[in-house]
PDB file of C-alpha atoms in Angstrom:
ATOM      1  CA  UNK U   2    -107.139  35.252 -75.915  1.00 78.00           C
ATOM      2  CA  UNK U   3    -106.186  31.958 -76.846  1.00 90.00           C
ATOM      3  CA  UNK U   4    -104.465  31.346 -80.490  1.00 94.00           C
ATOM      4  CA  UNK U   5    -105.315  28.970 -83.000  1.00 96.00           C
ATOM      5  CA  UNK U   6    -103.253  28.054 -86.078  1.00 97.00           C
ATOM      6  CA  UNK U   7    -105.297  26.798 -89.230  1.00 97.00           C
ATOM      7  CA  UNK U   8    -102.839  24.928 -91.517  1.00 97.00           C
ATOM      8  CA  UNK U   9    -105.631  24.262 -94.203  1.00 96.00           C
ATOM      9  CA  UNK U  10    -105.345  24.396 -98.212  1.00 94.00           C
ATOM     10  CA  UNK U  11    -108.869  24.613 -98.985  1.00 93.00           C
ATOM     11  CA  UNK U  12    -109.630  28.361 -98.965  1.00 94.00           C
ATOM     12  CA  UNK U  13    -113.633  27.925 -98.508  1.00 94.00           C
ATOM     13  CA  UNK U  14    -112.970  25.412 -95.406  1.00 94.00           C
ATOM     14  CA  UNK U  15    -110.292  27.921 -93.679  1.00 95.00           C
ATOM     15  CA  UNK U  16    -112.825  30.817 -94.513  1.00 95.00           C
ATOM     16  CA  UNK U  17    -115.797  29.128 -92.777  1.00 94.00           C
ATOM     17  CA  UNK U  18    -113.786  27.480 -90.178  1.00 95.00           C
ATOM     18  CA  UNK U  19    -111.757  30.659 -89.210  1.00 95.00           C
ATOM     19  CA  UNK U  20    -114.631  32.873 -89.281  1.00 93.00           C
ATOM     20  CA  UNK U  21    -116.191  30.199 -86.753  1.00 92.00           C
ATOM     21  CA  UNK U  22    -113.293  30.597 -84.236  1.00 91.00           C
ATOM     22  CA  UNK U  23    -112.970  34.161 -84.303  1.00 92.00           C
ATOM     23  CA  UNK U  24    -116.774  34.357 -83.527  1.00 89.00           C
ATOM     24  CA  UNK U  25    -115.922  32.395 -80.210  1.00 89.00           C
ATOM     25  CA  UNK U  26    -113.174  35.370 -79.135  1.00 89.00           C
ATOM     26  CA  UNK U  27    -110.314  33.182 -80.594  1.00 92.00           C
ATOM     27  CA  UNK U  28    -107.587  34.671 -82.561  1.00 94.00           C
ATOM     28  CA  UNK U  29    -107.214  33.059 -86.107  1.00 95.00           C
ATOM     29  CA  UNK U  30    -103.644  32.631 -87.314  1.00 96.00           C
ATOM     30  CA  UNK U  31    -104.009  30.696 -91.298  1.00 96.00           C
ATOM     31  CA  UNK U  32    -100.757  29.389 -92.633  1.00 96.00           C
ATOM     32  CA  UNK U  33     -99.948  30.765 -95.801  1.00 94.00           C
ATOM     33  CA  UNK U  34     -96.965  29.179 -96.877  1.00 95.00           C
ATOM     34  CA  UNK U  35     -97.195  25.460 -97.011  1.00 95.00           C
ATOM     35  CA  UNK U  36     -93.575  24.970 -97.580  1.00 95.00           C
ATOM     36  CA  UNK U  37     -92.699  26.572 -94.568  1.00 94.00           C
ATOM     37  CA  UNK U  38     -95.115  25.653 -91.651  1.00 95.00           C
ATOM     38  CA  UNK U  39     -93.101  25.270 -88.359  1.00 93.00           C
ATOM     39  CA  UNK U  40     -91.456  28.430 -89.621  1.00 92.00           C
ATOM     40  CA  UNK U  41     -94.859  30.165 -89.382  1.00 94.00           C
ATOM     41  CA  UNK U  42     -96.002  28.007 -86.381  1.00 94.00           C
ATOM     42  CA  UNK U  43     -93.437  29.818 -84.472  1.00 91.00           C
ATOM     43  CA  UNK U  44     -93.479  32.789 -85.430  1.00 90.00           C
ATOM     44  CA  UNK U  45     -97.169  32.923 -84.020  1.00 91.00           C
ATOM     45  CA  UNK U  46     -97.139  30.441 -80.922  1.00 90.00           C
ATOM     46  CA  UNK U  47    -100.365  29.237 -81.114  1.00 94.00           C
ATOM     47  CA  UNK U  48    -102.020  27.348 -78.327  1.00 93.00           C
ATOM     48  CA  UNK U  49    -103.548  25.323 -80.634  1.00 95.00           C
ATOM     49  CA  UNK U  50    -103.463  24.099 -84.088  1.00 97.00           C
ATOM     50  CA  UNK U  51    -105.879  22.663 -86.967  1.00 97.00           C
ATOM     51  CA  UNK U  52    -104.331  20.392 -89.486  1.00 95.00           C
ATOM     52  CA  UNK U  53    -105.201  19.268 -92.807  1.00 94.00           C
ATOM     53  CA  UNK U  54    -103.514  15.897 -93.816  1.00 93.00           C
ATOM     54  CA  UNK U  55    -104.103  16.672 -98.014  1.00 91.00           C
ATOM     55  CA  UNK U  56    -101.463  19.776 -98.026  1.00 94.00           C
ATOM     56  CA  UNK U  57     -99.276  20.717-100.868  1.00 93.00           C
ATOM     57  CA  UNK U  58     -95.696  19.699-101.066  1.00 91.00           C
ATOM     58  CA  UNK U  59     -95.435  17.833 -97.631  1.00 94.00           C
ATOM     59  CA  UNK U  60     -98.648  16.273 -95.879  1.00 93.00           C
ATOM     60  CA  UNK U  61     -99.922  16.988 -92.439  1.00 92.00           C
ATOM     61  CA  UNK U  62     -98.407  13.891 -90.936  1.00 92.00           C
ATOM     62  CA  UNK U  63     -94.749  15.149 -91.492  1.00 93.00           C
ATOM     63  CA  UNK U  64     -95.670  18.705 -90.435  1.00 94.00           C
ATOM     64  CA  UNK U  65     -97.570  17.077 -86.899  1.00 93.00           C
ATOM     65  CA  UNK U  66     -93.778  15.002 -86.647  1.00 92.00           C
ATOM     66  CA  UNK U  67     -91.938  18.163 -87.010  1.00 92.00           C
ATOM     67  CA  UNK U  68     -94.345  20.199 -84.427  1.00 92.00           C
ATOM     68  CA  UNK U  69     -93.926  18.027 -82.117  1.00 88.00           C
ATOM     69  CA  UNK U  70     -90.234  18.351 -82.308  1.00 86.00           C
ATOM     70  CA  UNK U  71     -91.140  22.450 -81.112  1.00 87.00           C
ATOM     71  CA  UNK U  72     -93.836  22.371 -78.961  1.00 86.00           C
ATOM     72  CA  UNK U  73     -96.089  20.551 -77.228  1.00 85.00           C
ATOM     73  CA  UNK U  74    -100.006  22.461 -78.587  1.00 90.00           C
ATOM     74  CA  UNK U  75    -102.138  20.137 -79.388  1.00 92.00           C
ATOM     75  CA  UNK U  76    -103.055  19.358 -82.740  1.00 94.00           C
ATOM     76  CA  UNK U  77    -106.373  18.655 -84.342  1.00 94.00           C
ATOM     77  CA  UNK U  78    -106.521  16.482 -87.808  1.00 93.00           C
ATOM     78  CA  UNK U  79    -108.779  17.866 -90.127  1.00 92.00           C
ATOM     79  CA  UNK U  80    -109.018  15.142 -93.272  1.00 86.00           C
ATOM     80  CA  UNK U  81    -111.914  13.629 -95.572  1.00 84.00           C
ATOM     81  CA  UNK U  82    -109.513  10.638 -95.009  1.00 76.00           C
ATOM     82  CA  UNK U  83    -111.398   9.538 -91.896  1.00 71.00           C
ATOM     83  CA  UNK U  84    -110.601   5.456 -91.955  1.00 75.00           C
ATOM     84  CA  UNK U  85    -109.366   3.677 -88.978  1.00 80.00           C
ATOM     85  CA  UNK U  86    -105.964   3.426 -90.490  1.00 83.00           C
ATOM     86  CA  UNK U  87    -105.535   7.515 -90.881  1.00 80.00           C
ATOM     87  CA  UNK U  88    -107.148   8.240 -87.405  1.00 85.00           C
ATOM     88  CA  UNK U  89    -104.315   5.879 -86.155  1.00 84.00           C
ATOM     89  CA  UNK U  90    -101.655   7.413 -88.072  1.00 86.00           C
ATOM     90  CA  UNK U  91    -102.827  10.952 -86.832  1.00 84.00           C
ATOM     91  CA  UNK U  92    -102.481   9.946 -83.610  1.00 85.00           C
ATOM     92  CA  UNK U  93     -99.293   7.913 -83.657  1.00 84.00           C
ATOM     93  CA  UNK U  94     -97.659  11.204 -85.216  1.00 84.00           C
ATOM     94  CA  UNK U  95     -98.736  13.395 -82.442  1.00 87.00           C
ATOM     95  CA  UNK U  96    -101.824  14.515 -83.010  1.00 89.00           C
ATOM     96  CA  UNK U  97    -104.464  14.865 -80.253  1.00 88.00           C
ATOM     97  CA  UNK U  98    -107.756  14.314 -81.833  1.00 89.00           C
ATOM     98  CA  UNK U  99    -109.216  13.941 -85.840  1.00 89.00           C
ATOM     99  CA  UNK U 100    -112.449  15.533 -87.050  1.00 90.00           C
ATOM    100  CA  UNK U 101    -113.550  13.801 -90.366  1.00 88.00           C
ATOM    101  CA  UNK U 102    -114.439  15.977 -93.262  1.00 89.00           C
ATOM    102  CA  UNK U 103    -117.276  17.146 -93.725  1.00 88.00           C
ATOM    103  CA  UNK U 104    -117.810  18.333 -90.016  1.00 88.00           C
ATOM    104  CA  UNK U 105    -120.299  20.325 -88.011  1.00 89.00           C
ATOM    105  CA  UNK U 106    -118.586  23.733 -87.078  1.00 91.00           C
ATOM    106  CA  UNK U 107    -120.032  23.775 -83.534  1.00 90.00           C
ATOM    107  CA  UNK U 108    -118.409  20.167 -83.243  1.00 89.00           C
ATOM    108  CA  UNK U 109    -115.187  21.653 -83.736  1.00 92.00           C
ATOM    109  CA  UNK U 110    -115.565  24.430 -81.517  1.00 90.00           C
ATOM    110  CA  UNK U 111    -116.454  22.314 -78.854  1.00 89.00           C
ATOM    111  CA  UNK U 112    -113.692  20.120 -79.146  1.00 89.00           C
ATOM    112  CA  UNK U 113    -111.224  22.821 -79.652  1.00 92.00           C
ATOM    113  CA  UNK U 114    -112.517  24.482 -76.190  1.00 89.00           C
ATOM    114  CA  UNK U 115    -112.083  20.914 -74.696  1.00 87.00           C
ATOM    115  CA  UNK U 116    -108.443  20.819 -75.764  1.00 87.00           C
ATOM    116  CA  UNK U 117    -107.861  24.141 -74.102  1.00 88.00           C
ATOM    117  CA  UNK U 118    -109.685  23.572 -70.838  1.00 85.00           C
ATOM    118  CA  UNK U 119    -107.775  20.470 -70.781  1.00 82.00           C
ATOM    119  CA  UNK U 120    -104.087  21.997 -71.929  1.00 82.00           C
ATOM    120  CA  UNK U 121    -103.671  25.158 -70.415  1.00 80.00           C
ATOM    121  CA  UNK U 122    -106.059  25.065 -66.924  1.00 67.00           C
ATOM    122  CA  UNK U 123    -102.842  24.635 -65.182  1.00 53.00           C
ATOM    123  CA  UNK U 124    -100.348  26.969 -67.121  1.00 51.00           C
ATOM    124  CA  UNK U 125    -100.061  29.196 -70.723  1.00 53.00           C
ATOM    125  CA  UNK U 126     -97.662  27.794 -73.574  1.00 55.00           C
ATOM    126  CA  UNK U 127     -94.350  28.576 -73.523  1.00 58.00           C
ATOM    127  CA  UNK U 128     -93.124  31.187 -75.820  1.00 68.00           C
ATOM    128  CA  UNK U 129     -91.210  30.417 -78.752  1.00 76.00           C
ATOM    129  CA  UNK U 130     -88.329  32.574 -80.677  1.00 84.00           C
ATOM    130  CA  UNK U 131     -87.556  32.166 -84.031  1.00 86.00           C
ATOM    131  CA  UNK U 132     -85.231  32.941 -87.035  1.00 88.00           C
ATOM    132  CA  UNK U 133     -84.302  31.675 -90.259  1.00 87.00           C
ATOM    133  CA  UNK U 134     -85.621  27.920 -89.224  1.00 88.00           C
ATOM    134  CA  UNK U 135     -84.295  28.167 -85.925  1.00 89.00           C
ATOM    135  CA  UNK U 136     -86.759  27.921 -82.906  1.00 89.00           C
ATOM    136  CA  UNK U 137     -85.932  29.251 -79.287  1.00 88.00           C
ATOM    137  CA  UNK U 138     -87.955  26.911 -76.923  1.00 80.00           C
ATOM    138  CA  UNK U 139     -88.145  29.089 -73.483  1.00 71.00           C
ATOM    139  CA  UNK U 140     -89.629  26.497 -71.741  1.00 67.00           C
ATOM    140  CA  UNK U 141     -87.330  24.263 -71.922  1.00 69.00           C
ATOM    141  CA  UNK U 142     -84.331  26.218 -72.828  1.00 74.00           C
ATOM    142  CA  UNK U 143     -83.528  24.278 -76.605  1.00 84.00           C
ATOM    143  CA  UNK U 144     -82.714  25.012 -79.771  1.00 89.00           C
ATOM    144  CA  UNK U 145     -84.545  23.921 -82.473  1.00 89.00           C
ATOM    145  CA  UNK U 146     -83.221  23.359 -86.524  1.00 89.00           C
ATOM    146  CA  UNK U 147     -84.255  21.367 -88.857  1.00 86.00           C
ATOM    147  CA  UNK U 148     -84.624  18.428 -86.842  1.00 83.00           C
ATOM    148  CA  UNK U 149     -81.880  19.204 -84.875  1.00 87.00           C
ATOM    149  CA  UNK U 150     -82.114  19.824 -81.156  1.00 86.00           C
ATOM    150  CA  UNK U 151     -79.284  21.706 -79.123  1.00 88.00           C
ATOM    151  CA  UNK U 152     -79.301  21.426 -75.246  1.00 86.00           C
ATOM    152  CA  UNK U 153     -77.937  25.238 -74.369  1.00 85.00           C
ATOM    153  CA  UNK U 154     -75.928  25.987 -71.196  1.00 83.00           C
ATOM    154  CA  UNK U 155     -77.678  28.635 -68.670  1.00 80.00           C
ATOM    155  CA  UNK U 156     -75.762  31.214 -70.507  1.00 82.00           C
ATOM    156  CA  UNK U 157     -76.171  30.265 -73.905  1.00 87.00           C
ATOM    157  CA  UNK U 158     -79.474  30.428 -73.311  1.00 86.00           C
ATOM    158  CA  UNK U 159     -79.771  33.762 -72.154  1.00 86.00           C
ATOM    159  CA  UNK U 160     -77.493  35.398 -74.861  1.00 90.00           C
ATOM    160  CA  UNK U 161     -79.787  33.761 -77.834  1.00 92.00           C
ATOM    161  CA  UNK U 162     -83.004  34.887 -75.763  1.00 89.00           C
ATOM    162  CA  UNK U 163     -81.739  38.514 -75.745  1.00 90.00           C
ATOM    163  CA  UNK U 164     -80.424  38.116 -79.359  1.00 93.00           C
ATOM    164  CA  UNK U 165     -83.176  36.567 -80.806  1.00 91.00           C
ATOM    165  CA  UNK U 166     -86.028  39.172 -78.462  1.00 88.00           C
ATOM    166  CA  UNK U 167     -84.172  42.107 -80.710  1.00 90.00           C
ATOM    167  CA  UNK U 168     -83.523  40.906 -83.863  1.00 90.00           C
ATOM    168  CA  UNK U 169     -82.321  42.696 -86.714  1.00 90.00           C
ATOM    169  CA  UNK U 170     -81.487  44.928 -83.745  1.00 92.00           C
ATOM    170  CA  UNK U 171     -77.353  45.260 -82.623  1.00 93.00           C
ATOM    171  CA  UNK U 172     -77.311  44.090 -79.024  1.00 91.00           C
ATOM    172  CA  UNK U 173     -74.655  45.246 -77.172  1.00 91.00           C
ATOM    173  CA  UNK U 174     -72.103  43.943 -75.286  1.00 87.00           C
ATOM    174  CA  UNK U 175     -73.071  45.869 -71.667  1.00 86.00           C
ATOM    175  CA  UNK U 176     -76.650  45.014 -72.370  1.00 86.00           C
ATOM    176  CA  UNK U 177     -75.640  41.027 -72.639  1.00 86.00           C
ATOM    177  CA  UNK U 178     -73.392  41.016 -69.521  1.00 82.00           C
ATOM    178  CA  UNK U 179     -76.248  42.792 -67.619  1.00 79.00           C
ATOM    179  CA  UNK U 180     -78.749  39.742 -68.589  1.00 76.00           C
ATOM    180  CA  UNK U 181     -76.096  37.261 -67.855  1.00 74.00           C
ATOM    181  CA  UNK U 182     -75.227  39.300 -64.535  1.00 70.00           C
ATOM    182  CA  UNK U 183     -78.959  39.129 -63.480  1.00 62.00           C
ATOM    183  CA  UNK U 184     -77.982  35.559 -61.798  1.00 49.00           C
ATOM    184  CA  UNK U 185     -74.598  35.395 -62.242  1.00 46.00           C
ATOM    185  CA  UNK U 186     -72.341  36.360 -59.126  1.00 45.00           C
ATOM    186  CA  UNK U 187     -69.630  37.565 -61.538  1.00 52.00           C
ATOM    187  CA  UNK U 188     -69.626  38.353 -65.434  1.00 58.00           C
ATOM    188  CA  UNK U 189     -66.879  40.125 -67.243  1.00 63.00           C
ATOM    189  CA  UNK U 190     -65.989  40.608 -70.537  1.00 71.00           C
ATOM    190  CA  UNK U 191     -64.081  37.197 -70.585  1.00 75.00           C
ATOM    191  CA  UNK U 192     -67.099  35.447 -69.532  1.00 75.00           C
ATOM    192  CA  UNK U 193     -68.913  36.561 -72.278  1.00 81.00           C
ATOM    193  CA  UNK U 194     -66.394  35.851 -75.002  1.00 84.00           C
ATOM    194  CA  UNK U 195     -65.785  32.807 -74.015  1.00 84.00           C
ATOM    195  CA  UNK U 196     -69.361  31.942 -73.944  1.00 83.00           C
ATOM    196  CA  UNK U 197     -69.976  33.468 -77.201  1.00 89.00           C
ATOM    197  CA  UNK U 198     -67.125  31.556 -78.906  1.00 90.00           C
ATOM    198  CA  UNK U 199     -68.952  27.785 -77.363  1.00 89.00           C
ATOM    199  CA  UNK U 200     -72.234  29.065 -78.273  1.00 92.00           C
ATOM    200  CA  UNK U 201     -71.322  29.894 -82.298  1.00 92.00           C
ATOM    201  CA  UNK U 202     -69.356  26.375 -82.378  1.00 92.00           C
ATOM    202  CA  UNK U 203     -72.687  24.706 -81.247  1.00 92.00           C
ATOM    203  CA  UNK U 204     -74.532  26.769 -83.897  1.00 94.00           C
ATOM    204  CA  UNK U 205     -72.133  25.717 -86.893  1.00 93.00           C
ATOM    205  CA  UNK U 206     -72.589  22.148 -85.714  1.00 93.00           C
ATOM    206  CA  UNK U 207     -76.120  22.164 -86.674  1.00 92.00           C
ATOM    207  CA  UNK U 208     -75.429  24.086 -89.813  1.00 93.00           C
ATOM    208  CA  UNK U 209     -76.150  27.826 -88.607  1.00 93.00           C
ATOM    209  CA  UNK U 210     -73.322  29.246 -89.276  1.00 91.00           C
ATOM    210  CA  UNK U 211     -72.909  33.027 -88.828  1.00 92.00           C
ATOM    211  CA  UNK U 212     -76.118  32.797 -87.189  1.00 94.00           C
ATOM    212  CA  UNK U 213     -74.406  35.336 -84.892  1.00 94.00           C
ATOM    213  CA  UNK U 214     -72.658  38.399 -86.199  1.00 93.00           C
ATOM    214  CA  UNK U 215     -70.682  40.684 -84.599  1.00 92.00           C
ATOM    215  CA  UNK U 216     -70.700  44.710 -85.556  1.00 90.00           C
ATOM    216  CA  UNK U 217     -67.699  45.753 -85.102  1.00 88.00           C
ATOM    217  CA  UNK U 218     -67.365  47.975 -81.995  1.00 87.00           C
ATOM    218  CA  UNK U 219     -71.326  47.849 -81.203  1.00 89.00           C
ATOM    219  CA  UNK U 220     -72.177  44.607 -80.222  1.00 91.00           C
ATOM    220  CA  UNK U 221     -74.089  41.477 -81.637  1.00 93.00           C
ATOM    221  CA  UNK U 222     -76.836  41.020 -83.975  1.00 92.00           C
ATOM    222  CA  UNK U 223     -79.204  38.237 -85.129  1.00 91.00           C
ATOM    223  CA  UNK U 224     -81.404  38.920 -88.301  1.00 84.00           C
TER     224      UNK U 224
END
């Protein structure tokens, strides 16, 4: 079931318009928070999303920017703002497509079933993990935080996925070294402090610090 995300103010346009997609099998996902919406973009990991430009506190071109900076879905502009000079703008911000205000439901369903044919005949979306801002991109093994973008070593990688796949759960030691082992010809407990030690300097650098704890005799936690 494919996953749309509806980042729309108006309550009687996200009613109607999410009520339309779920009537076509699609899962509706509307952003409630419009101070945080990559934080609720990835916490869902749509395959799609619907944008209003008119949103409270920041508009939809500065939320397409910073979606882009996460993933790669494609975004449809939803806006009563439908001159050549906002179409442009959509698009030079990321956006895939713009559907003026007022617009025919059925129109939008059949360009939101274009999009997907189009996106994902050859492959799903790549999951995302998130917490407190920061985004796990599995596809391409990043970091993302506000606006920041850490390249992660092999193992770096692996020790946030685990981290990050249990959080607010303690990890444990044994449990990391086995996911790093998977691969690996050789990991000991070495290994994995030293790679924890890189992996929390990277963090700090981009202003999550203690982003890792440690429990004291049980392992590692995230939350």
């Amino acid at each position: 079931m494919y996953k749309i995300f509806l980042v729309e103010d108006d309550e009687t346009i996200a009613a109607a318009v999410a009520r339309h997609i779920e009537a076509w099998g699609w899962e509706t996902v509307r952003c409630r928070d419009f101070t945080n919406v990559t934080g609720e973009f990835a916490a869902c990991n749509p395959h799609l999303v619907l944008l209003d430009i008119g949103l409270p506190y920041r508009n939809g071109y500065h939320w397409c920017a910073e979606l882009r900076k996460l993933s790669r879905a494609p975004i449809i502009f939803l806006s009563s703002a439908a001159d050549n000079m906002n179409i442009v703008m959509a698009m030079e911000m990321g956006g895939d497509d713009f559907i003026a205000k007022p617009f025919d439901l059925e129109v939008l369903s059949a360009k939101i079933r274009a999009l997907l044919r189009r996106t994902y005949d050859f492959g799903a979306a790549a999951p995302l993990l998130e917490c407190r801002g920061a985004v796990l991109d599995t596809g391409d093994n990043t970091l993302s935080y506000e606006g920041q973008r850490l390249e992660l070593t092999r193992n770096e990688y692996r020790i946030l996925q685990v981290l990050l796949e249990h959080k607010g759960s303690t990890v444990s030691r044994d449990t990391l070294m086995r996911k790093l082992w998977e691969t690996d010809s050789f990991v000991d407990e070495n290994t994995l402090t030293v790679n924890m030690a890189r992996l929390r300097r990277k963090l700090e650098g981009i202003g999550l610090k203690d982003f890792v704890r440690t429990k004291k005799g049980m392992g590692y936690l995230v939350e």
